PDB file of C-alpha atoms in Angstrom:
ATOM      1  CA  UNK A   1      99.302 113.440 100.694  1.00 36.00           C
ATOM      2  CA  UNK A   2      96.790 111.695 103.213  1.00 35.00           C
ATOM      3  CA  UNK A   3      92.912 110.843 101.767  1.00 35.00           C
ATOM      4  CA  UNK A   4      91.705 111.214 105.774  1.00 36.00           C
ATOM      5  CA  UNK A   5      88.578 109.432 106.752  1.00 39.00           C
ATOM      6  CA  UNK A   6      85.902 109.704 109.357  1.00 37.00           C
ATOM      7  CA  UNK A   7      86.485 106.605 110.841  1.00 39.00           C
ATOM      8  CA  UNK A   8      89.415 105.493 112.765  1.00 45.00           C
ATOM      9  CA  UNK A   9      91.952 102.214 110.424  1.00 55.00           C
ATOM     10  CA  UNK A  10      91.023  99.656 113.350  1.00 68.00           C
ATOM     11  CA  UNK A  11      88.987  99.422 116.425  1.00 79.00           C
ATOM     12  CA  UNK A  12      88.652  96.237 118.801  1.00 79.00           C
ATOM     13  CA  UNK A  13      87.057  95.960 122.205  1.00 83.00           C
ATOM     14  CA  UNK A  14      86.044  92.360 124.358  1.00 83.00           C
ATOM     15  CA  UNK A  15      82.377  92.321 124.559  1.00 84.00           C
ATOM     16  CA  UNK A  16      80.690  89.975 126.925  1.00 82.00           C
ATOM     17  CA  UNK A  17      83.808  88.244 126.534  1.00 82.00           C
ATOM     18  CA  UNK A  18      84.295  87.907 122.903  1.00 83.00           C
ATOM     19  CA  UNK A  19      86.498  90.347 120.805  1.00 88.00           C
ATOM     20  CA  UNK A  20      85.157  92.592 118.337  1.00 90.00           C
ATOM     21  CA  UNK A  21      87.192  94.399 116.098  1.00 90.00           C
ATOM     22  CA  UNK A  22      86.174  97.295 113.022  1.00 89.00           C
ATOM     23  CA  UNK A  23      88.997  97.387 110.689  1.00 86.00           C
ATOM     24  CA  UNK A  24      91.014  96.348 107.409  1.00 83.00           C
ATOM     25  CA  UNK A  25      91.893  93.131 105.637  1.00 83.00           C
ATOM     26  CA  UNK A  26      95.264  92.916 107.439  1.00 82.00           C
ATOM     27  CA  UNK A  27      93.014  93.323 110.740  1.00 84.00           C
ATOM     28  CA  UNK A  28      90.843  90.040 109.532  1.00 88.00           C
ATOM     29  CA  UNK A  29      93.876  88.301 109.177  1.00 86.00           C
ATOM     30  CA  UNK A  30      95.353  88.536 112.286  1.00 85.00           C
ATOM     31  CA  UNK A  31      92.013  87.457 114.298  1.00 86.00           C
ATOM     32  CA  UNK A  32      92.046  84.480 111.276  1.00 88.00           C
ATOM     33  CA  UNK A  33      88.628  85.813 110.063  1.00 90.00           C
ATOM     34  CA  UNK A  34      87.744  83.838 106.754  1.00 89.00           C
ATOM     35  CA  UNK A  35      86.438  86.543 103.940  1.00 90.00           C
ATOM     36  CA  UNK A  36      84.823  84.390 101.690  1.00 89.00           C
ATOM     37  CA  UNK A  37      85.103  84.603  98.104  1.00 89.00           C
ATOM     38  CA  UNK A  38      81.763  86.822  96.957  1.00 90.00           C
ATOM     39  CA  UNK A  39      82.111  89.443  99.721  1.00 91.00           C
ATOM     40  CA  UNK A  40      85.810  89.895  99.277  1.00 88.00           C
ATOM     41  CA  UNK A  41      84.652  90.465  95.238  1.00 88.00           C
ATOM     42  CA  UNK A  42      82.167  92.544  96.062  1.00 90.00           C
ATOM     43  CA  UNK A  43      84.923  94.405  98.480  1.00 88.00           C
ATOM     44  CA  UNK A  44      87.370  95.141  95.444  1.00 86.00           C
ATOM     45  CA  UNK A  45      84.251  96.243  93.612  1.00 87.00           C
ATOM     46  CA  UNK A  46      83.749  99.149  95.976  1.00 85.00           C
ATOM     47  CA  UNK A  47      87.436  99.637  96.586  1.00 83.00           C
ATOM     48  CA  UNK A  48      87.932 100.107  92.817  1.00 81.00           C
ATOM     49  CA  UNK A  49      85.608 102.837  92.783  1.00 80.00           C
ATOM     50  CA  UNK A  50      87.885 105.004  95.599  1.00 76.00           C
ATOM     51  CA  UNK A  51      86.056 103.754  98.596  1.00 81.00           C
ATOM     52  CA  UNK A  52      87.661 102.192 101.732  1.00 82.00           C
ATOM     53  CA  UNK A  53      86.047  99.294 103.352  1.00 85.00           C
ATOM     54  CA  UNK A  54      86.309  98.562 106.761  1.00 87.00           C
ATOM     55  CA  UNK A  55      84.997  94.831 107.926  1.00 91.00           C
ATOM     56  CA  UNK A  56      83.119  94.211 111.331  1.00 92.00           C
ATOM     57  CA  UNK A  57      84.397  90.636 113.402  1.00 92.00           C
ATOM     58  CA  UNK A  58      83.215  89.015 116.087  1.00 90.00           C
ATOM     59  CA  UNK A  59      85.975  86.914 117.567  1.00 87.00           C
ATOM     60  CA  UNK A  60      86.394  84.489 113.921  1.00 87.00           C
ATOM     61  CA  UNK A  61      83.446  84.788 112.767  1.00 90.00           C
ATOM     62  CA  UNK A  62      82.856  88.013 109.836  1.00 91.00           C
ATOM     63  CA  UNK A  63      79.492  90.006 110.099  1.00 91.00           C
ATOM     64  CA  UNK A  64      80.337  91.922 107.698  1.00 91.00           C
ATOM     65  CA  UNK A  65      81.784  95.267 106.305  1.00 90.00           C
ATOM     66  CA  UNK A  66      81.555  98.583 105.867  1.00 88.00           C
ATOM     67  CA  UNK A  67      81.690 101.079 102.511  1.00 85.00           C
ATOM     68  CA  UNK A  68      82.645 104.416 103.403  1.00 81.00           C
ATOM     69  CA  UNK A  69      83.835 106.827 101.104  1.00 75.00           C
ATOM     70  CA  UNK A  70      84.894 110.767 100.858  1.00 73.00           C
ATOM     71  CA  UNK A  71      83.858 113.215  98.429  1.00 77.00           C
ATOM     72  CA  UNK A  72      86.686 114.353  96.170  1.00 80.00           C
ATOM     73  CA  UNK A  73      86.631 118.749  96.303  1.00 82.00           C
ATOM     74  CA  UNK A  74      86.550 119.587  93.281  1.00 84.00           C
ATOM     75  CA  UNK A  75      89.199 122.288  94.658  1.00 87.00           C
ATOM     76  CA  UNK A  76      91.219 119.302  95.705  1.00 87.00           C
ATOM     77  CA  UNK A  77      91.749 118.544  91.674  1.00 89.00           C
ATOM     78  CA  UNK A  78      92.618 122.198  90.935  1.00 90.00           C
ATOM     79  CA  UNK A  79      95.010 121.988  93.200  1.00 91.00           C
ATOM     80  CA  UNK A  80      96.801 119.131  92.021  1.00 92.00           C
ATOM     81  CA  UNK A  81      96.342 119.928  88.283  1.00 91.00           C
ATOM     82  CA  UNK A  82      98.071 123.458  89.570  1.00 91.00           C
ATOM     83  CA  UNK A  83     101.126 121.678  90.466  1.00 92.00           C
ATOM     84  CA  UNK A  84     101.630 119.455  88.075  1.00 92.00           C
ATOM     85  CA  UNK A  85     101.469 122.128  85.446  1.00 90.00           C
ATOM     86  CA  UNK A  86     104.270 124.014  87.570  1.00 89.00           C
ATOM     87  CA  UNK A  87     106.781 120.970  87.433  1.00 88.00           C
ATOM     88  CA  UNK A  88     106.102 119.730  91.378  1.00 91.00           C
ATOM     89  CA  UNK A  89     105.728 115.853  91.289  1.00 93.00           C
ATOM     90  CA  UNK A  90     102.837 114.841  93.757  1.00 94.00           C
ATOM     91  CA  UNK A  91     102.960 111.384  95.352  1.00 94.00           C
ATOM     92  CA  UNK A  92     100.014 110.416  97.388  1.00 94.00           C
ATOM     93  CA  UNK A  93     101.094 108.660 100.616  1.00 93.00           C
ATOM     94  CA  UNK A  94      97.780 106.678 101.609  1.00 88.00           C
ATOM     95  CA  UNK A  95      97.055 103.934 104.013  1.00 83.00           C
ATOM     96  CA  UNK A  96      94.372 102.711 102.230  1.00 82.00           C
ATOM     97  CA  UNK A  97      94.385  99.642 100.248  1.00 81.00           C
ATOM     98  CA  UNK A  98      96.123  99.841  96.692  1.00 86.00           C
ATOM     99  CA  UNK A  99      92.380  99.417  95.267  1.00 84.00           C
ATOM    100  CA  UNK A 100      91.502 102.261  96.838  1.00 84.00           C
ATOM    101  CA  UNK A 101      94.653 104.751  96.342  1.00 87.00           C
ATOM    102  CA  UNK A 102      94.604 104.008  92.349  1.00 88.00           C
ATOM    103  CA  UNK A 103      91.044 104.833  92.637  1.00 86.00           C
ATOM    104  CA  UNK A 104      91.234 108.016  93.931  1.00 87.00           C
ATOM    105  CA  UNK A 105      94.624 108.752  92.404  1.00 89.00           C
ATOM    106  CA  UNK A 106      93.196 108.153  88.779  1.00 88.00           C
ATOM    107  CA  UNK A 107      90.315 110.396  89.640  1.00 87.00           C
ATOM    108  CA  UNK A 108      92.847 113.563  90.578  1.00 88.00           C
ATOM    109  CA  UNK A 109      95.942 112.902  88.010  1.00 89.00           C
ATOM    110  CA  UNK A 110      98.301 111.537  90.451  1.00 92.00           C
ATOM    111  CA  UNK A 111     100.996 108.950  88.622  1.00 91.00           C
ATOM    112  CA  UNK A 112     102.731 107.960  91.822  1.00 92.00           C
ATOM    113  CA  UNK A 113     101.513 106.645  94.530  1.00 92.00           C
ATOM    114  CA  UNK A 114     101.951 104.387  97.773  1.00 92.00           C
ATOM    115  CA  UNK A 115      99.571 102.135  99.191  1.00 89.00           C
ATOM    116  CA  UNK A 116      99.255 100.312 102.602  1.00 85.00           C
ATOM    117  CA  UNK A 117     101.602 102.684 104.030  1.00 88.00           C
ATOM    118  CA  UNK A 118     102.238 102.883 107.657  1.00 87.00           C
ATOM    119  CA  UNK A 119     103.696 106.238 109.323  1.00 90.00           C
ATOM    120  CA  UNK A 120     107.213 104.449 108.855  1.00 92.00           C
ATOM    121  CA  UNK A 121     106.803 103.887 105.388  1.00 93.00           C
ATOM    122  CA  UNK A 122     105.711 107.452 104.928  1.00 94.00           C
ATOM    123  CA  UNK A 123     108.572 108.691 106.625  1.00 94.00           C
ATOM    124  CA  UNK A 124     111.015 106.609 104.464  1.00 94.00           C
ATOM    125  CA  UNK A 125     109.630 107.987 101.499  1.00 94.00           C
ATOM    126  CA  UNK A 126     110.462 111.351 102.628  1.00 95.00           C
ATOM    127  CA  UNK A 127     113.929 110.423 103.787  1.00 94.00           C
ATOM    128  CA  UNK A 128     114.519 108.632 100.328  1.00 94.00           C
ATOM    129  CA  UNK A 129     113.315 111.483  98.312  1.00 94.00           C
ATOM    130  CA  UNK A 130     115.716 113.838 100.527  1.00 95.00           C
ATOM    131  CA  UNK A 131     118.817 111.536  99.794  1.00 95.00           C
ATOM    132  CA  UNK A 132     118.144 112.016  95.836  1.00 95.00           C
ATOM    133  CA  UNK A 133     118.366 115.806  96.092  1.00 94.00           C
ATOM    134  CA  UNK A 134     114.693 116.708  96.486  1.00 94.00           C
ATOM    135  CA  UNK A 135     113.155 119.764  98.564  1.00 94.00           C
ATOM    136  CA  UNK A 136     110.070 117.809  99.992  1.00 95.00           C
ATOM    137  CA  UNK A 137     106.659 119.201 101.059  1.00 94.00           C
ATOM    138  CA  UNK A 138     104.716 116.977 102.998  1.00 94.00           C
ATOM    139  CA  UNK A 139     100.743 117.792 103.685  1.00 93.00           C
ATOM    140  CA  UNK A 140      98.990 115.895 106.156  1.00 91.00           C
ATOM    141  CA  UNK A 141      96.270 116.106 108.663  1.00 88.00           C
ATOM    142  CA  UNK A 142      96.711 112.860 111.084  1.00 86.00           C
ATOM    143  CA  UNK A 143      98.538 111.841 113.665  1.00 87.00           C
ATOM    144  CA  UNK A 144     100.302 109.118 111.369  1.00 87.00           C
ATOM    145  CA  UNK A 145     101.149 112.016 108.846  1.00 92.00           C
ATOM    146  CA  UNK A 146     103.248 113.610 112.117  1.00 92.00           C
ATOM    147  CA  UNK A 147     106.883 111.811 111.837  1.00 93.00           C
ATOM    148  CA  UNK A 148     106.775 112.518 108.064  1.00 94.00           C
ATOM    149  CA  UNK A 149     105.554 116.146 108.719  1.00 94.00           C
ATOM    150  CA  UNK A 150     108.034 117.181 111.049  1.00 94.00           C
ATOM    151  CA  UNK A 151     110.894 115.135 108.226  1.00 94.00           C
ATOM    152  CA  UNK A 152     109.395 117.437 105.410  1.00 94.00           C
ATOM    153  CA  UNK A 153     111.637 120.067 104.244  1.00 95.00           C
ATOM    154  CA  UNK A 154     108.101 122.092 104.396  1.00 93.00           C
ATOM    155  CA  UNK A 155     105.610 120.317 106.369  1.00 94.00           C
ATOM    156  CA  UNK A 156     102.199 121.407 105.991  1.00 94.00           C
ATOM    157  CA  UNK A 157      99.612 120.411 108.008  1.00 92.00           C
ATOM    158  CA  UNK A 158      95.689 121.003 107.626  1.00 90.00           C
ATOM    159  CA  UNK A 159      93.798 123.647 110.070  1.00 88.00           C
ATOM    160  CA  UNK A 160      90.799 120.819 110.523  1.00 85.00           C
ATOM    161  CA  UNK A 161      93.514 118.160 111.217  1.00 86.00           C
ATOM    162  CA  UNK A 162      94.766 116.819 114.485  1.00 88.00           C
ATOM    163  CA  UNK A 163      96.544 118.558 116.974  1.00 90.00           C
ATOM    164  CA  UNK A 164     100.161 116.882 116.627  1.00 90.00           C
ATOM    165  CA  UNK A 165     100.177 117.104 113.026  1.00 90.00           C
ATOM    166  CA  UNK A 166      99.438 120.776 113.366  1.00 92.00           C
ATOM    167  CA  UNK A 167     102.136 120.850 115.862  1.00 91.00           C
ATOM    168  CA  UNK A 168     104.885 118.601 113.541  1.00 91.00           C
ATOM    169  CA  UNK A 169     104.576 121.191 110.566  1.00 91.00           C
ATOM    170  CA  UNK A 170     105.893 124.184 109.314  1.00 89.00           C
ATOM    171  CA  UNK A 171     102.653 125.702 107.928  1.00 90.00           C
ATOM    172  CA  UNK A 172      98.779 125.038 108.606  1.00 91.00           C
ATOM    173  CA  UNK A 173      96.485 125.585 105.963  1.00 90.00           C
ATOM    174  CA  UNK A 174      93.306 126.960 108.489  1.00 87.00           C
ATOM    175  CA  UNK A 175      90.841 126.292 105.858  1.00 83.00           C
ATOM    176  CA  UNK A 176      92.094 122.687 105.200  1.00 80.00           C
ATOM    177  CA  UNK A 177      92.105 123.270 101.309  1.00 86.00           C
ATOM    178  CA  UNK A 178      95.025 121.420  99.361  1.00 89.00           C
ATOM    179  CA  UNK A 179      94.262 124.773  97.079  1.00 90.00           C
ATOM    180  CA  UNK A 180      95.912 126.507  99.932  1.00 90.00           C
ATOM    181  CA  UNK A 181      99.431 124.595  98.672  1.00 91.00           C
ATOM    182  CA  UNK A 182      98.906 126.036  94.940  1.00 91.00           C
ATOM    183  CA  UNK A 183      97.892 129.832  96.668  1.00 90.00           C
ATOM    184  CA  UNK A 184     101.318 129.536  99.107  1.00 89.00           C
ATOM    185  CA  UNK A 185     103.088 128.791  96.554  1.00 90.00           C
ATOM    186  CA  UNK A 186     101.855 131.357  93.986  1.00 90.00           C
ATOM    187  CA  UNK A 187     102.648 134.063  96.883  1.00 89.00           C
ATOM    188  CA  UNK A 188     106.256 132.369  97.702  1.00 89.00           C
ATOM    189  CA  UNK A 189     107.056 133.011  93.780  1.00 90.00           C
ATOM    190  CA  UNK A 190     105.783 136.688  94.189  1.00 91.00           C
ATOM    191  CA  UNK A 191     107.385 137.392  97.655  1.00 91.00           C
ATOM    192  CA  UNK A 192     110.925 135.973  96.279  1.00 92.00           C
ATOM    193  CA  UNK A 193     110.908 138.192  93.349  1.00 91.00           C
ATOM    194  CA  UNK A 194     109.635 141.397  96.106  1.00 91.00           C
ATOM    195  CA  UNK A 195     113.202 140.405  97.909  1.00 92.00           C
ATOM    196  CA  UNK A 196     115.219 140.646  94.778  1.00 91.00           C
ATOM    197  CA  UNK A 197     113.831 143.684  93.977  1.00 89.00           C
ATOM    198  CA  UNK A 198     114.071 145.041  97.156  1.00 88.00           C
ATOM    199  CA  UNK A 199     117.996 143.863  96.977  1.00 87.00           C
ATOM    200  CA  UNK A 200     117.904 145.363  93.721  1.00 86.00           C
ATOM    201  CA  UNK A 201     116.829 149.020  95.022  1.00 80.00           C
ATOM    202  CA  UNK A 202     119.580 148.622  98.091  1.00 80.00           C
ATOM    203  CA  UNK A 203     122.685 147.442  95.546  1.00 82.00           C
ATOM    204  CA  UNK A 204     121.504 150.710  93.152  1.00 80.00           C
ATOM    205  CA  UNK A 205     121.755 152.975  96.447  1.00 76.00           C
ATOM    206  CA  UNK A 206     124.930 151.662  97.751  1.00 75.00           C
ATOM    207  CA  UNK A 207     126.757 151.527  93.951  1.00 78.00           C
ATOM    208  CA  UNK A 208     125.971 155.098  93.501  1.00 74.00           C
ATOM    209  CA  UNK A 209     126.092 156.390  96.890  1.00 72.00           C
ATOM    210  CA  UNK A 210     129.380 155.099  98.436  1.00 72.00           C
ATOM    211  CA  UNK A 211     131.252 156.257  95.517  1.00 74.00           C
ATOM    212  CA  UNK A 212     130.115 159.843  95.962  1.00 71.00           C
ATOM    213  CA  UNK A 213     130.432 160.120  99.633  1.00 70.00           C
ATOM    214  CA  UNK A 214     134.375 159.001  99.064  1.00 71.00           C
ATOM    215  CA  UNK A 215     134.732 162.050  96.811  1.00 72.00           C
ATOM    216  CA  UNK A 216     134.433 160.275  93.446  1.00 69.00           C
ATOM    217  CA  UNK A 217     133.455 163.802  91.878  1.00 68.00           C
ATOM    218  CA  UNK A 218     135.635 166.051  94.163  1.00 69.00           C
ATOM    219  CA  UNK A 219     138.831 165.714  91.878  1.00 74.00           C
ATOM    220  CA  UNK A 220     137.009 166.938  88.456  1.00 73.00           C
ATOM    221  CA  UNK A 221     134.092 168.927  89.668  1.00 74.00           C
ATOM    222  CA  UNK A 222     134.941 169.941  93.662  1.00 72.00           C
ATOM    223  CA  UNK A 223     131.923 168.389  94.546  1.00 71.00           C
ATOM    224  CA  UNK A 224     131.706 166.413  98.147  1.00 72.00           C
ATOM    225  CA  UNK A 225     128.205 164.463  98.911  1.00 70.00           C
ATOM    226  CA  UNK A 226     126.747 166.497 101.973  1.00 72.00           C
ATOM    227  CA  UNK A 227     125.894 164.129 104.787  1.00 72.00           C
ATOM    228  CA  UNK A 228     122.456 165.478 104.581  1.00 76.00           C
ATOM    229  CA  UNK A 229     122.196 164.417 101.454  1.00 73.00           C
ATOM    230  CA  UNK A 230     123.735 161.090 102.345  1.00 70.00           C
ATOM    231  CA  UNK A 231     120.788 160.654 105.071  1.00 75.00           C
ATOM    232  CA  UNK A 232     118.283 161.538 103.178  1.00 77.00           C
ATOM    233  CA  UNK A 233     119.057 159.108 100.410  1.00 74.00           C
ATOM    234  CA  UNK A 234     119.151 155.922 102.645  1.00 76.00           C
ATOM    235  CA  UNK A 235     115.811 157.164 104.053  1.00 80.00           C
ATOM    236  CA  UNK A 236     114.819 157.162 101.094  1.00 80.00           C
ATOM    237  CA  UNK A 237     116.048 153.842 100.175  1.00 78.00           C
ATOM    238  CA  UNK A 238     114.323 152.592 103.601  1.00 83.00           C
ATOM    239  CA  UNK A 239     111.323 153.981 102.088  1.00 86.00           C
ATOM    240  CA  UNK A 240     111.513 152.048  98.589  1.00 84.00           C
ATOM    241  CA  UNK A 241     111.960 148.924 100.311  1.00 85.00           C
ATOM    242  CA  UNK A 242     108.647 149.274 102.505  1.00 88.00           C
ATOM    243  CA  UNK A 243     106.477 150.664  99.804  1.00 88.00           C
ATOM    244  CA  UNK A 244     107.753 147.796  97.446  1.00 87.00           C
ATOM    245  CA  UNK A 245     107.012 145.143 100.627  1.00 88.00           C
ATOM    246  CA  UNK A 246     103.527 146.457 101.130  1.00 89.00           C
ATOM    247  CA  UNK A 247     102.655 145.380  97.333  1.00 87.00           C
ATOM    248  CA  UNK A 248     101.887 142.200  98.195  1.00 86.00           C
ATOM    249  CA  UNK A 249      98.945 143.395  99.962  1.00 85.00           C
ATOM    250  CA  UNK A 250      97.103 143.629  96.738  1.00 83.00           C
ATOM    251  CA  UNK A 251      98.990 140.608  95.356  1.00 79.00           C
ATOM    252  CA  UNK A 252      97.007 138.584  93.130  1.00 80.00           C
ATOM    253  CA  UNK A 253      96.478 135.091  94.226  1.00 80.00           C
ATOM    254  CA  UNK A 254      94.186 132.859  91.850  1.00 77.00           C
ATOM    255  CA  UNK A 255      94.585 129.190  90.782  1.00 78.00           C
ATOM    256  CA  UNK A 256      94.181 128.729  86.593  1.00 69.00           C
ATOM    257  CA  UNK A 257      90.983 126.530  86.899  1.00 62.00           C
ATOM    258  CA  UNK A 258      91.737 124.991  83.313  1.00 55.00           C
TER     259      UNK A 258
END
């Protein structure tokens, strides 16, 4: 699960010559941009509250950062607290800082999560969690979410998101509401159980019907199953199964907001 932002991880363009570059610590780094010791405490401050901070360079020199952060929907934690109560283990997948990702993860009740994590690392994770037997649902909205989308067992992708994530999943929330995961899979539950009752209503038919139309009664009683009677009955099984199906129309499908 992706915490998106507004602003791209890195930007860097020559101007008049000199580079300028908008991005993360590991971005300082490789331009050898000294943080010194009060703004990179004052960075951790903000990071430890669930913002991301994004520093602005100019060639080596450091002019100094920015403090962006997202509002948490409140619909986001009901979500979350949803599946956790229905035995799915969410691990946030973030390429923000681990400052940042404990922040945010603290302040929804995620226990597992990965920091600093490139679109490789993300798709790892999904491979590793395949090997060990799980069924994996992946939500993302970016285009570094995409390999691990498209890797997902269900890949779910976010209607506001980016194109090629869209593209790379199985499903696309339009709203771009995590509480669309809890919803789908309230309505899987209910639309599994509408297929074994509808298998239910076919095996009844077909038990007591194909024993009849071989003469089951005709020894004892001279009775023989009329082929009108035959028809009728799988129309009328046709008919169960549709009427059942067309339940979930009026399904039901709220979140417990406890």
């Amino acid at each position: 699960m992706k915490i998106s932002k507004t602003l791209p991880d890195k930007v860097s363009r020559h101007i008049n010559g000199q580079l300028v570059a908008l991005g993360n610590q590991l971005l300082m780094e490789s331009m050898q941009v000294i943080i010194p010791d009060e703004i990179r405490k004052a960075v951790e401050s903000a990071q430890s509250n669930g913002k991301t901070v994004s520093y602005l360079a100019k060639g080596s020199d450091l002019l100094g950062y920015f403090s962006i952060s997202d509002q948490i929907k409140t619909s986001s934690k009901q979500a979350i607290h949803y599946l956790l109560q229905h035995d799915v283990d969410v691990i946030m997948l973030t390429g923000d800082n681990a400052h940042t990702a404990k922040s945010v993860a603290g302040q929804v009740g995620i226990k597992h999560f990965k920091a600093n994590a490139l679109p490789k690392d993300k798709l790892q994770e999904i491979h590793k969690l395949q090997e060990q037997g799980h069924i994996v649902a992946m939500a993302g909205d970016g285009i570094n979410d995409a390999p691990a989308l498209a890797q997902a067992d269900i890949g779910i992708a976010m209607g506001t998101g980016t194109d090629v994530a869209i593209q790379s999943a199985s499903l696309t929330l339009l709203q771009g509401d995590l509480l669309g995961i809890a919803k789908a899979k309230i309505l899987s539950k209910k639309l599994l159980r509408n297929i074994k009752e509808n298998l239910g209503f076919a095996f009844i038919y077909n038990i007591l019907g194909i024993p009849l139309a071989a003469g089951l009664l005709y020894p004892s009683f001279g009775i023989l199953l009329s082929p009108m009677i035959a028809a009728a009955a799988m129309s009328f099984s046709s008919v169960s199964v549709i009427l059942n199906s067309l339940r979930l129309n009026r399904a039901t499908i709220e979140v417990d907001k406890k």
